[in-house]
Amino acid sequence: MPLFNKKDKYIRITPNNSLKTGVKREMPEVPDELFAKCPACKHMIYQKDLGTAKICPSCSYNFRISAKERLAITVDEGSFEELFTGLETTDPLHFPGYQEKLAAAREKTGLDEAVLTGLATIKGQKVALGIMDSNFIMASMGTVVGEKITRLFELATAQELPVVLFTASGGARMQEGIMSLMQMAKISAAVKRHSNAGLFYLTILTDPTTGGVTASFAMEGDIIIAEPQALVGFAGRRVIENTVREQLPDNFQKAEFLLEHGFVDTIINRTELPEMIATLVALHGGER
């Protein structure tokens, strides 16, 4: 009697009946929301690994987040009081499709406009707070955005409060023409009055901060912080290269490039921002 059975010469397989019937077997699908691709290092990241702060574990890039998400990880729980709601643009140019675009943005974000404004405490420090949301028409600056930020500074001046403003924007809102550009001067004047009162203004530049926002109030803070690898600039890279006819550095307009050239004071991960904001506000007098 043999000790071992002889193996078959060929591997036995189960016939695939779908080949005979012509019916294709469906491949399992991976949900789009399960993974995220880092815009900086291009790594695919499991969403749960990003955490609530949404920071790339490979390169520390701070993903774009909504105003409400930022609010949740920045202010003391239950301390935020939203102000200046219900303002709506008069659509001065009657721009085709603009009202539909606004309605879609409101539905998508749950915001009435591209900036969230109000009062809050951060690690116990009371501040006037503004958070721009790039999910709302790329946080473009129109008349309502300008009005809300201006009112925030005016309130902060009257109540002797520091202002903390998270910037993000694609620039002026083209659907409102020259009225959107006027907001640069309008907000800057309010910033100046706040400064003349001896009050502290802190800006945190997030990805992306560009155009008229960069050219005005985003760069007017007493201290300017940027998140890692945030895009910060005025004109686009290609526009500049075509104008000066030079190849720009790979990290041009990135937060690290700005820090190297003295345009920002420091770069901080958003998980460390609440502690830093509270420290800076306290050092500059806090609430009067």
PDB file of C-alpha atoms in Angstrom:
ATOM      1  CA  MET A   1       0.000   0.000   0.000  1.00  0.00           C
ATOM      2  CA  PRO A   2       1.544   3.341  -1.051  1.00  0.00           C
ATOM      3  CA  LEU A   3       2.340   5.920   1.613  1.00  0.00           C
ATOM      4  CA  PHE A   4       1.273   8.861  -0.568  1.00  0.00           C
ATOM      5  CA  ASN A   5      -1.464   9.442  -3.100  1.00  0.00           C
ATOM      6  CA  LYS A   6      -0.350  10.518  -6.518  1.00  0.00           C
ATOM      7  CA  LYS A   7      -1.210  14.157  -7.317  1.00  0.00           C
ATOM      8  CA  ASP A   8      -3.302  15.020 -10.335  1.00  0.00           C
ATOM      9  CA  LYS A   9      -1.309  16.309 -13.252  1.00  0.00           C
ATOM     10  CA  TYR A  10      -3.543  19.342 -13.618  1.00  0.00           C
ATOM     11  CA  ILE A  11      -5.169  21.746 -11.164  1.00  0.00           C
ATOM     12  CA  ARG A  12      -8.900  21.289 -10.966  1.00  0.00           C
ATOM     13  CA  ILE A  13     -10.954  24.484 -11.381  1.00  0.00           C
ATOM     14  CA  THR A  14     -14.637  25.235 -11.169  1.00  0.00           C
ATOM     15  CA  PRO A  15     -16.042  26.220 -14.552  1.00  0.00           C
ATOM     16  CA  ASN A  16     -17.084  29.875 -14.867  1.00  0.00           C
ATOM     17  CA  ASN A  17     -20.621  29.655 -16.167  1.00  0.00           C
ATOM     18  CA  SER A  18     -20.644  33.389 -16.864  1.00  0.00           C
ATOM     19  CA  LEU A  19     -18.317  32.756 -19.809  1.00  0.00           C
ATOM     20  CA  LYS A  20     -20.923  30.503 -21.379  1.00  0.00           C
ATOM     21  CA  THR A  21     -23.891  32.704 -20.669  1.00  0.00           C
ATOM     22  CA  GLY A  22     -22.123  35.946 -21.560  1.00  0.00           C
ATOM     23  CA  VAL A  23     -23.067  37.492 -18.215  1.00  0.00           C
ATOM     24  CA  LYS A  24     -20.235  39.576 -16.752  1.00  0.00           C
ATOM     25  CA  ARG A  25     -19.486  39.301 -13.072  1.00  0.00           C
ATOM     26  CA  GLU A  26     -19.529  42.685 -11.329  1.00  0.00           C
ATOM     27  CA  MET A  27     -16.291  43.758  -9.688  1.00  0.00           C
ATOM     28  CA  PRO A  28     -16.608  44.994  -6.100  1.00  0.00           C
ATOM     29  CA  GLU A  29     -16.502  48.781  -5.916  1.00  0.00           C
ATOM     30  CA  VAL A  30     -14.484  50.777  -3.384  1.00  0.00           C
ATOM     31  CA  PRO A  31     -16.541  53.736  -2.107  1.00  0.00           C
ATOM     32  CA  ASP A  32     -15.064  57.074  -3.174  1.00  0.00           C
ATOM     33  CA  GLU A  33     -15.270  58.428   0.367  1.00  0.00           C
ATOM     34  CA  LEU A  34     -13.165  55.567   1.792  1.00  0.00           C
ATOM     35  CA  PHE A  35      -9.828  56.976   0.642  1.00  0.00           C
ATOM     36  CA  ALA A  36      -8.435  60.449  -0.048  1.00  0.00           C
ATOM     37  CA  LYS A  37      -5.506  61.445  -2.240  1.00  0.00           C
ATOM     38  CA  CYS A  38      -3.139  63.957  -0.691  1.00  0.00           C
ATOM     39  CA  PRO A  39      -2.751  66.958  -3.049  1.00  0.00           C
ATOM     40  CA  ALA A  40       0.811  67.472  -1.821  1.00  0.00           C
ATOM     41  CA  CYS A  41       2.517  64.047  -1.686  1.00  0.00           C
ATOM     42  CA  LYS A  42      -0.084  62.210  -3.852  1.00  0.00           C
ATOM     43  CA  HIS A  43      -0.367  59.319  -1.371  1.00  0.00           C
ATOM     44  CA  MET A  44      -3.694  57.521  -1.030  1.00  0.00           C
ATOM     45  CA  ILE A  45      -4.834  57.789   2.571  1.00  0.00           C
ATOM     46  CA  TYR A  46      -7.490  55.857   4.437  1.00  0.00           C
ATOM     47  CA  GLN A  47     -10.020  58.471   5.551  1.00  0.00           C
ATOM     48  CA  LYS A  48      -9.938  57.344   9.178  1.00  0.00           C
ATOM     49  CA  ASP A  49      -6.181  57.935   9.244  1.00  0.00           C
ATOM     50  CA  LEU A  50      -6.766  61.622   8.457  1.00  0.00           C
ATOM     51  CA  GLY A  51      -8.656  62.119  11.705  1.00  0.00           C
ATOM     52  CA  THR A  52     -10.973  65.038  12.420  1.00  0.00           C
ATOM     53  CA  ALA A  53      -8.169  67.524  11.738  1.00  0.00           C
ATOM     54  CA  LYS A  54      -7.600  66.000   8.271  1.00  0.00           C
ATOM     55  CA  ILE A  55      -3.802  66.103   8.235  1.00  0.00           C
ATOM     56  CA  CYS A  56      -1.831  63.867   5.868  1.00  0.00           C
ATOM     57  CA  PRO A  57       0.167  61.336   7.946  1.00  0.00           C
ATOM     58  CA  SER A  58       2.839  61.182   5.224  1.00  0.00           C
ATOM     59  CA  CYS A  59       3.692  64.849   4.597  1.00  0.00           C
ATOM     60  CA  SER A  60       1.650  66.828   7.186  1.00  0.00           C
ATOM     61  CA  TYR A  61      -0.347  68.636   4.494  1.00  0.00           C
ATOM     62  CA  ASN A  62      -3.449  70.174   6.040  1.00  0.00           C
ATOM     63  CA  PHE A  63      -6.415  69.205   3.871  1.00  0.00           C
ATOM     64  CA  ARG A  64      -9.050  71.792   3.030  1.00  0.00           C
ATOM     65  CA  ILE A  65     -11.862  71.649   5.558  1.00  0.00           C
ATOM     66  CA  SER A  66     -15.201  73.390   5.908  1.00  0.00           C
ATOM     67  CA  ALA A  67     -15.817  76.339   8.214  1.00  0.00           C
ATOM     68  CA  LYS A  68     -17.926  74.155  10.492  1.00  0.00           C
ATOM     69  CA  GLU A  69     -15.235  71.469  10.680  1.00  0.00           C
ATOM     70  CA  ARG A  70     -12.647  74.103  11.581  1.00  0.00           C
ATOM     71  CA  LEU A  71     -14.954  75.598  14.174  1.00  0.00           C
ATOM     72  CA  ALA A  72     -15.334  72.191  15.838  1.00  0.00           C
ATOM     73  CA  ILE A  73     -11.576  71.676  16.243  1.00  0.00           C
ATOM     74  CA  THR A  74     -10.682  75.266  17.162  1.00  0.00           C
ATOM     75  CA  VAL A  75     -13.080  76.879  19.642  1.00  0.00           C
ATOM     76  CA  ASP A  76     -14.177  75.839  23.108  1.00  0.00           C
ATOM     77  CA  GLU A  77     -17.218  73.586  22.925  1.00  0.00           C
ATOM     78  CA  GLY A  78     -20.497  75.490  22.964  1.00  0.00           C
ATOM     79  CA  SER A  79     -18.819  78.906  23.017  1.00  0.00           C
ATOM     80  CA  PHE A  80     -19.497  80.060  19.452  1.00  0.00           C
ATOM     81  CA  GLU A  81     -22.192  82.681  18.897  1.00  0.00           C
ATOM     82  CA  GLU A  82     -22.808  83.292  15.202  1.00  0.00           C
ATOM     83  CA  LEU A  83     -23.363  86.894  14.109  1.00  0.00           C
ATOM     84  CA  PHE A  84     -24.440  88.802  11.002  1.00  0.00           C
ATOM     85  CA  THR A  85     -26.536  86.054   9.436  1.00  0.00           C
ATOM     86  CA  GLY A  86     -29.219  86.558   6.823  1.00  0.00           C
ATOM     87  CA  LEU A  87     -27.340  89.054   4.648  1.00  0.00           C
ATOM     88  CA  GLU A  88     -27.887  88.523   0.926  1.00  0.00           C
ATOM     89  CA  THR A  89     -26.311  90.088  -2.137  1.00  0.00           C
ATOM     90  CA  THR A  90     -28.439  92.335  -4.321  1.00  0.00           C
ATOM     91  CA  ASP A  91     -26.740  90.785  -7.380  1.00  0.00           C
ATOM     92  CA  PRO A  92     -25.763  94.241  -8.727  1.00  0.00           C
ATOM     93  CA  LEU A  93     -24.843  92.981 -12.203  1.00  0.00           C
ATOM     94  CA  HIS A  94     -27.774  90.557 -12.515  1.00  0.00           C
ATOM     95  CA  PHE A  95     -25.118  88.048 -13.537  1.00  0.00           C
ATOM     96  CA  PRO A  96     -26.600  85.049 -15.411  1.00  0.00           C
ATOM     97  CA  GLY A  97     -26.808  81.947 -13.213  1.00  0.00           C
ATOM     98  CA  TYR A  98     -25.447  83.707 -10.116  1.00  0.00           C
ATOM     99  CA  GLN A  99     -28.525  83.205  -7.941  1.00  0.00           C
ATOM    100  CA  GLU A 100     -28.584  79.505  -8.842  1.00  0.00           C
ATOM    101  CA  LYS A 101     -24.900  79.207  -7.942  1.00  0.00           C
ATOM    102  CA  LEU A 102     -25.520  80.884  -4.590  1.00  0.00           C
ATOM    103  CA  ALA A 103     -28.455  78.584  -3.854  1.00  0.00           C
ATOM    104  CA  ALA A 104     -26.358  75.513  -4.680  1.00  0.00           C
ATOM    105  CA  ALA A 105     -23.518  76.724  -2.442  1.00  0.00           C
ATOM    106  CA  ARG A 106     -25.897  77.334   0.460  1.00  0.00           C
ATOM    107  CA  GLU A 107     -27.358  73.866   0.044  1.00  0.00           C
ATOM    108  CA  LYS A 108     -23.898  72.284  -0.120  1.00  0.00           C
ATOM    109  CA  THR A 109     -22.316  74.058   2.864  1.00  0.00           C
ATOM    110  CA  GLY A 110     -25.205  74.978   5.129  1.00  0.00           C
ATOM    111  CA  LEU A 111     -23.804  78.524   5.225  1.00  0.00           C
ATOM    112  CA  ASP A 112     -25.451  81.704   4.004  1.00  0.00           C
ATOM    113  CA  GLU A 113     -22.163  83.011   2.576  1.00  0.00           C
ATOM    114  CA  ALA A 114     -18.468  82.204   2.194  1.00  0.00           C
ATOM    115  CA  VAL A 115     -17.478  83.385   5.667  1.00  0.00           C
ATOM    116  CA  LEU A 116     -18.695  82.346   9.117  1.00  0.00           C
ATOM    117  CA  THR A 117     -18.502  85.160  11.692  1.00  0.00           C
ATOM    118  CA  GLY A 118     -19.185  85.416  15.393  1.00  0.00           C
ATOM    119  CA  LEU A 119     -17.830  85.467  18.933  1.00  0.00           C
ATOM    120  CA  ALA A 120     -16.148  82.518  20.647  1.00  0.00           C
ATOM    121  CA  THR A 121     -13.616  81.513  23.242  1.00  0.00           C
ATOM    122  CA  ILE A 122     -10.455  79.607  22.367  1.00  0.00           C
ATOM    123  CA  LYS A 123      -8.819  77.973  25.392  1.00  0.00           C
ATOM    124  CA  GLY A 124     -10.710  80.499  27.501  1.00  0.00           C
ATOM    125  CA  GLN A 125      -9.700  83.561  25.465  1.00  0.00           C
ATOM    126  CA  LYS A 126     -12.630  85.522  24.020  1.00  0.00           C
ATOM    127  CA  VAL A 127     -12.210  86.556  20.384  1.00  0.00           C
ATOM    128  CA  ALA A 128     -14.127  87.888  17.406  1.00  0.00           C
ATOM    129  CA  LEU A 129     -13.800  85.034  14.934  1.00  0.00           C
ATOM    130  CA  GLY A 130     -14.074  84.756  11.165  1.00  0.00           C
ATOM    131  CA  ILE A 131     -13.657  81.551   9.147  1.00  0.00           C
ATOM    132  CA  MET A 132     -13.757  81.549   5.355  1.00  0.00           C
ATOM    133  CA  ASP A 133     -15.002  78.399   3.610  1.00  0.00           C
ATOM    134  CA  SER A 134     -13.558  77.460   0.211  1.00  0.00           C
ATOM    135  CA  ASN A 135     -16.497  75.101  -0.386  1.00  0.00           C
ATOM    136  CA  PHE A 136     -18.703  78.163  -0.911  1.00  0.00           C
ATOM    137  CA  ILE A 137     -17.859  79.370  -4.460  1.00  0.00           C
ATOM    138  CA  MET A 138     -14.164  78.999  -3.529  1.00  0.00           C
ATOM    139  CA  ALA A 139     -14.697  81.544  -0.715  1.00  0.00           C
ATOM    140  CA  SER A 140     -14.684  84.313  -3.296  1.00  0.00           C
ATOM    141  CA  MET A 141     -15.081  87.769  -1.792  1.00  0.00           C
ATOM    142  CA  GLY A 142     -18.322  89.515  -2.665  1.00  0.00           C
ATOM    143  CA  THR A 143     -20.289  92.298  -1.014  1.00  0.00           C
ATOM    144  CA  VAL A 144     -21.753  90.082   1.718  1.00  0.00           C
ATOM    145  CA  VAL A 145     -18.368  88.591   2.629  1.00  0.00           C
ATOM    146  CA  GLY A 146     -16.960  92.114   2.799  1.00  0.00           C
ATOM    147  CA  GLU A 147     -19.859  93.350   4.911  1.00  0.00           C
ATOM    148  CA  LYS A 148     -19.676  90.468   7.395  1.00  0.00           C
ATOM    149  CA  ILE A 149     -15.926  90.815   7.933  1.00  0.00           C
ATOM    150  CA  THR A 150     -16.205  94.612   8.209  1.00  0.00           C
ATOM    151  CA  ARG A 151     -18.973  94.292  10.804  1.00  0.00           C
ATOM    152  CA  LEU A 152     -16.855  91.767  12.710  1.00  0.00           C
ATOM    153  CA  PHE A 153     -13.987  94.268  12.989  1.00  0.00           C
ATOM    154  CA  GLU A 154     -16.345  97.091  13.941  1.00  0.00           C
ATOM    155  CA  LEU A 155     -17.899  94.975  16.695  1.00  0.00           C
ATOM    156  CA  ALA A 156     -14.453  93.907  17.909  1.00  0.00           C
ATOM    157  CA  THR A 157     -13.358  97.546  18.025  1.00  0.00           C
ATOM    158  CA  ALA A 158     -16.463  98.588  19.975  1.00  0.00           C
ATOM    159  CA  GLN A 159     -16.124  95.696  22.446  1.00  0.00           C
ATOM    160  CA  GLU A 160     -12.305  95.878  22.570  1.00  0.00           C
ATOM    161  CA  LEU A 161     -11.837  92.313  21.361  1.00  0.00           C
ATOM    162  CA  PRO A 162      -9.004  90.692  19.402  1.00  0.00           C
ATOM    163  CA  VAL A 163      -9.879  89.395  15.931  1.00  0.00           C
ATOM    164  CA  VAL A 164      -8.867  85.933  14.710  1.00  0.00           C
ATOM    165  CA  LEU A 165      -9.480  85.360  11.019  1.00  0.00           C
ATOM    166  CA  PHE A 166      -8.958  82.136   9.059  1.00  0.00           C
ATOM    167  CA  THR A 167      -8.535  83.099   5.409  1.00  0.00           C
ATOM    168  CA  ALA A 168      -9.240  81.002   2.325  1.00  0.00           C
ATOM    169  CA  SER A 169     -10.240  82.405  -1.031  1.00  0.00           C
ATOM    170  CA  GLY A 170      -9.942  82.240  -4.777  1.00  0.00           C
ATOM    171  CA  GLY A 171     -10.114  86.045  -4.875  1.00  0.00           C
ATOM    172  CA  ALA A 172     -12.768  88.628  -5.690  1.00  0.00           C
ATOM    173  CA  ARG A 173     -16.161  87.325  -6.822  1.00  0.00           C
ATOM    174  CA  MET A 174     -16.367  88.039 -10.543  1.00  0.00           C
ATOM    175  CA  GLN A 175     -20.183  87.901 -10.552  1.00  0.00           C
ATOM    176  CA  GLU A 176     -20.232  91.155  -8.565  1.00  0.00           C
ATOM    177  CA  GLY A 177     -17.644  93.054 -10.600  1.00  0.00           C
ATOM    178  CA  ILE A 178     -16.177  96.253  -9.139  1.00  0.00           C
ATOM    179  CA  MET A 179     -18.379  95.919  -6.049  1.00  0.00           C
ATOM    180  CA  SER A 180     -16.354  92.881  -5.002  1.00  0.00           C
ATOM    181  CA  LEU A 181     -13.060  94.744  -5.455  1.00  0.00           C
ATOM    182  CA  MET A 182     -14.328  97.566  -3.236  1.00  0.00           C
ATOM    183  CA  GLN A 183     -14.425  95.121  -0.319  1.00  0.00           C
ATOM    184  CA  MET A 184     -10.616  95.119  -0.186  1.00  0.00           C
ATOM    185  CA  ALA A 185     -10.519  98.799   0.791  1.00  0.00           C
ATOM    186  CA  LYS A 186     -13.638  98.550   2.944  1.00  0.00           C
ATOM    187  CA  ILE A 187     -12.278  95.729   5.111  1.00  0.00           C
ATOM    188  CA  SER A 188      -8.792  97.263   5.250  1.00  0.00           C
ATOM    189  CA  ALA A 189     -10.274 100.499   6.614  1.00  0.00           C
ATOM    190  CA  ALA A 190     -12.041  98.537   9.366  1.00  0.00           C
ATOM    191  CA  VAL A 191      -8.785  96.696  10.136  1.00  0.00           C
ATOM    192  CA  LYS A 192      -7.009 100.056  10.463  1.00  0.00           C
ATOM    193  CA  ARG A 193      -9.599 101.428  12.899  1.00  0.00           C
ATOM    194  CA  HIS A 194      -9.279  98.244  14.964  1.00  0.00           C
ATOM    195  CA  SER A 195      -5.491  98.645  14.954  1.00  0.00           C
ATOM    196  CA  ASN A 196      -5.718 102.338  15.910  1.00  0.00           C
ATOM    197  CA  ALA A 197      -7.644 101.238  18.997  1.00  0.00           C
ATOM    198  CA  GLY A 198      -4.592  99.200  20.020  1.00  0.00           C
ATOM    199  CA  LEU A 199      -6.287  95.849  19.469  1.00  0.00           C
ATOM    200  CA  PHE A 200      -4.776  92.571  18.264  1.00  0.00           C
ATOM    201  CA  TYR A 201      -5.485  91.018  14.864  1.00  0.00           C
ATOM    202  CA  LEU A 202      -4.302  87.485  14.040  1.00  0.00           C
ATOM    203  CA  THR A 203      -4.597  85.915  10.602  1.00  0.00           C
ATOM    204  CA  ILE A 204      -4.229  82.221   9.795  1.00  0.00           C
ATOM    205  CA  LEU A 205      -3.656  81.611   6.087  1.00  0.00           C
ATOM    206  CA  THR A 206      -5.146  78.333   4.886  1.00  0.00           C
ATOM    207  CA  ASP A 207      -5.089  76.582   1.528  1.00  0.00           C
ATOM    208  CA  PRO A 208      -5.803  78.404  -0.756  1.00  0.00           C
ATOM    209  CA  THR A 209      -5.553  82.119   0.070  1.00  0.00           C
ATOM    210  CA  THR A 210      -5.227  84.056  -3.170  1.00  0.00           C
ATOM    211  CA  GLY A 211      -6.268  87.123  -5.149  1.00  0.00           C
ATOM    212  CA  GLY A 212      -7.809  90.184  -3.528  1.00  0.00           C
ATOM    213  CA  VAL A 213      -8.000  88.556  -0.093  1.00  0.00           C
ATOM    214  CA  THR A 214      -4.217  88.098  -0.085  1.00  0.00           C
ATOM    215  CA  ALA A 215      -3.782  91.634  -1.421  1.00  0.00           C
ATOM    216  CA  SER A 216      -5.748  93.080   1.494  1.00  0.00           C
ATOM    217  CA  PHE A 217      -6.823  91.857   4.927  1.00  0.00           C
ATOM    218  CA  ALA A 218      -5.134  88.422   4.846  1.00  0.00           C
ATOM    219  CA  MET A 219      -1.693  90.035   5.011  1.00  0.00           C
ATOM    220  CA  GLU A 220      -2.626  92.842   7.422  1.00  0.00           C
ATOM    221  CA  GLY A 221      -2.547  90.843  10.645  1.00  0.00           C
ATOM    222  CA  ASP A 222      -0.274  91.846  13.511  1.00  0.00           C
ATOM    223  CA  ILE A 223       0.904  88.241  13.388  1.00  0.00           C
ATOM    224  CA  ILE A 224       0.427  86.007  10.357  1.00  0.00           C
ATOM    225  CA  ILE A 225       0.348  82.222  10.688  1.00  0.00           C
ATOM    226  CA  ALA A 226       0.105  79.767   7.797  1.00  0.00           C
ATOM    227  CA  GLU A 227      -0.845  76.107   7.714  1.00  0.00           C
ATOM    228  CA  PRO A 228       1.748  73.707   6.228  1.00  0.00           C
ATOM    229  CA  GLN A 229       1.999  73.772   2.412  1.00  0.00           C
ATOM    230  CA  ALA A 230      -0.898  76.222   2.076  1.00  0.00           C
ATOM    231  CA  LEU A 231      -1.050  77.997  -1.281  1.00  0.00           C
ATOM    232  CA  VAL A 232      -0.807  81.749  -0.695  1.00  0.00           C
ATOM    233  CA  GLY A 233      -0.437  84.280  -3.491  1.00  0.00           C
ATOM    234  CA  PHE A 234      -2.030  86.936  -5.644  1.00  0.00           C
ATOM    235  CA  ALA A 235      -1.780  86.032  -9.327  1.00  0.00           C
ATOM    236  CA  GLY A 236      -1.498  82.425 -10.502  1.00  0.00           C
ATOM    237  CA  ARG A 237       1.832  80.738 -11.092  1.00  0.00           C
ATOM    238  CA  ARG A 238       1.432  80.461 -14.880  1.00  0.00           C
ATOM    239  CA  VAL A 239       0.430  84.112 -15.187  1.00  0.00           C
ATOM    240  CA  ILE A 240       3.569  85.191 -13.336  1.00  0.00           C
ATOM    241  CA  GLU A 241       5.860  82.871 -15.308  1.00  0.00           C
ATOM    242  CA  ASN A 242       4.444  84.113 -18.609  1.00  0.00           C
ATOM    243  CA  THR A 243       4.885  87.712 -17.475  1.00  0.00           C
ATOM    244  CA  VAL A 244       8.437  87.561 -16.098  1.00  0.00           C
ATOM    245  CA  ARG A 245       9.476  84.785 -18.518  1.00  0.00           C
ATOM    246  CA  GLU A 246      11.243  82.844 -15.781  1.00  0.00           C
ATOM    247  CA  GLN A 247      10.827  79.394 -14.262  1.00  0.00           C
ATOM    248  CA  LEU A 248       9.650  79.791 -10.674  1.00  0.00           C
ATOM    249  CA  PRO A 249      10.783  77.527  -7.790  1.00  0.00           C
ATOM    250  CA  ASP A 250       8.730  74.372  -7.192  1.00  0.00           C
ATOM    251  CA  ASN A 251       7.572  75.622  -3.778  1.00  0.00           C
ATOM    252  CA  PHE A 252       6.705  79.111  -5.038  1.00  0.00           C
ATOM    253  CA  GLN A 253       3.639  80.548  -3.237  1.00  0.00           C
ATOM    254  CA  LYS A 254       3.686  77.739  -0.680  1.00  0.00           C
ATOM    255  CA  ALA A 255       3.650  78.575   3.035  1.00  0.00           C
ATOM    256  CA  GLU A 256       7.242  77.400   3.433  1.00  0.00           C
ATOM    257  CA  PHE A 257       8.399  79.728   0.627  1.00  0.00           C
ATOM    258  CA  LEU A 258       6.572  82.642   2.259  1.00  0.00           C
ATOM    259  CA  LEU A 259       8.154  81.908   5.633  1.00  0.00           C
ATOM    260  CA  GLU A 260      11.610  81.780   4.054  1.00  0.00           C
ATOM    261  CA  HIS A 261      11.025  85.204   2.468  1.00  0.00           C
ATOM    262  CA  GLY A 262       9.471  86.869   5.510  1.00  0.00           C
ATOM    263  CA  PHE A 263       5.828  87.058   4.439  1.00  0.00           C
ATOM    264  CA  VAL A 264       4.511  84.948   7.332  1.00  0.00           C
ATOM    265  CA  ASP A 265       5.677  84.697  10.917  1.00  0.00           C
ATOM    266  CA  THR A 266       5.346  80.954  11.442  1.00  0.00           C
ATOM    267  CA  ILE A 267       3.821  77.730  10.106  1.00  0.00           C
ATOM    268  CA  ILE A 268       1.703  75.657  12.474  1.00  0.00           C
ATOM    269  CA  ASN A 269      -0.312  72.451  12.122  1.00  0.00           C
ATOM    270  CA  ARG A 270      -3.996  73.023  12.823  1.00  0.00           C
ATOM    271  CA  THR A 271      -3.959  70.617  15.773  1.00  0.00           C
ATOM    272  CA  GLU A 272      -1.616  73.047  17.551  1.00  0.00           C
ATOM    273  CA  LEU A 273      -3.457  76.212  16.529  1.00  0.00           C
ATOM    274  CA  PRO A 274      -5.919  76.574  19.452  1.00  0.00           C
ATOM    275  CA  GLU A 275      -3.104  76.604  21.997  1.00  0.00           C
ATOM    276  CA  MET A 276      -1.022  79.025  19.906  1.00  0.00           C
ATOM    277  CA  ILE A 277      -3.978  81.352  19.276  1.00  0.00           C
ATOM    278  CA  ALA A 278      -4.834  81.488  22.980  1.00  0.00           C
ATOM    279  CA  THR A 279      -1.204  82.180  23.895  1.00  0.00           C
ATOM    280  CA  LEU A 280      -0.840  84.999  21.360  1.00  0.00           C
ATOM    281  CA  VAL A 281      -4.156  86.583  22.337  1.00  0.00           C
ATOM    282  CA  ALA A 282      -3.186  86.497  26.020  1.00  0.00           C
ATOM    283  CA  LEU A 283       0.253  88.004  25.294  1.00  0.00           C
ATOM    284  CA  HIS A 284      -1.380  90.871  23.408  1.00  0.00           C
ATOM    285  CA  GLY A 285      -3.817  91.776  26.143  1.00  0.00           C
ATOM    286  CA  GLY A 286      -6.746  89.508  25.326  1.00  0.00           C
ATOM    287  CA  GLU A 287     -10.189  90.939  25.960  1.00  0.00           C
ATOM    288  CA  ARG A 288      -9.883  94.432  27.442  1.00  0.00           C
TER     289      ARG A 288
END
